[in-house]
Amino acid sequence: VFLNHQLDKVDDFINARISNYSYFWNQTEALRENKEIFVQDMLFDSKEDTNSSPFAFGLYLNPEKYDKKVRNNLIKYLKDNGVESRKVVAGSLIDNPVFEIYSDKIKTDLNLEYSRIIDKNGIYLPLHQGIEKKDIDYMVSMLEAFLKE
């Protein structure tokens, strides 16, 4: 019964997440235009209607301006100001020391330049269906304030 009740809400959840993503996208326009951050446009980039629902607002800091230390400081700054975030774990898992024992079995000469950039500079911000525009405005203002420092 509980599951059926939740399934009845799925379309509303998806629509709210898409709406929140669109609003977040618009609110970060200045940061994107100034190349402070880069964001994959998960909704508008594709010509296909994938019926996907974004789970987070993923972005990465411009690697020409910022490094992993700045990303980690941003995550702490956001947390200190009541904004949850997560590091993006990208496709550079072969850089993890645990894979050294498998180096003879894993192709390690791959060009993973972009995966490494996202791994070092990527961050997810929340985008669930319960987020309100004021919450998004606050998160964007925190990003702007941090990147001005």
CSV table of C-alpha atoms in Angstrom, one decimal, residues 21-30 32 44 57:
chain,number,residue,atom,x,y,z
A,21,TYR,CA,17.1,21.8,-12.3
A,22,SER,CA,15.8,24.4,-14.8
A,23,TYR,CA,15.7,27.1,-12.1
A,24,PHE,CA,19.1,26.1,-10.8
A,25,TRP,CA,20.5,26.3,-14.4
A,26,ASN,CA,19.1,29.8,-14.9
A,27,GLN,CA,20.3,31.0,-11.5
A,28,THR,CA,23.9,29.9,-12.3
A,29,GLU,CA,24.0,31.7,-15.6
A,30,ALA,CA,26.5,34.4,-14.5
A,32,ARG,CA,28.7,29.8,-16.1
A,44,PHE,CA,18.7,20.6,-22.5
A,57,PHE,CA,22.9,19.6,-9.7
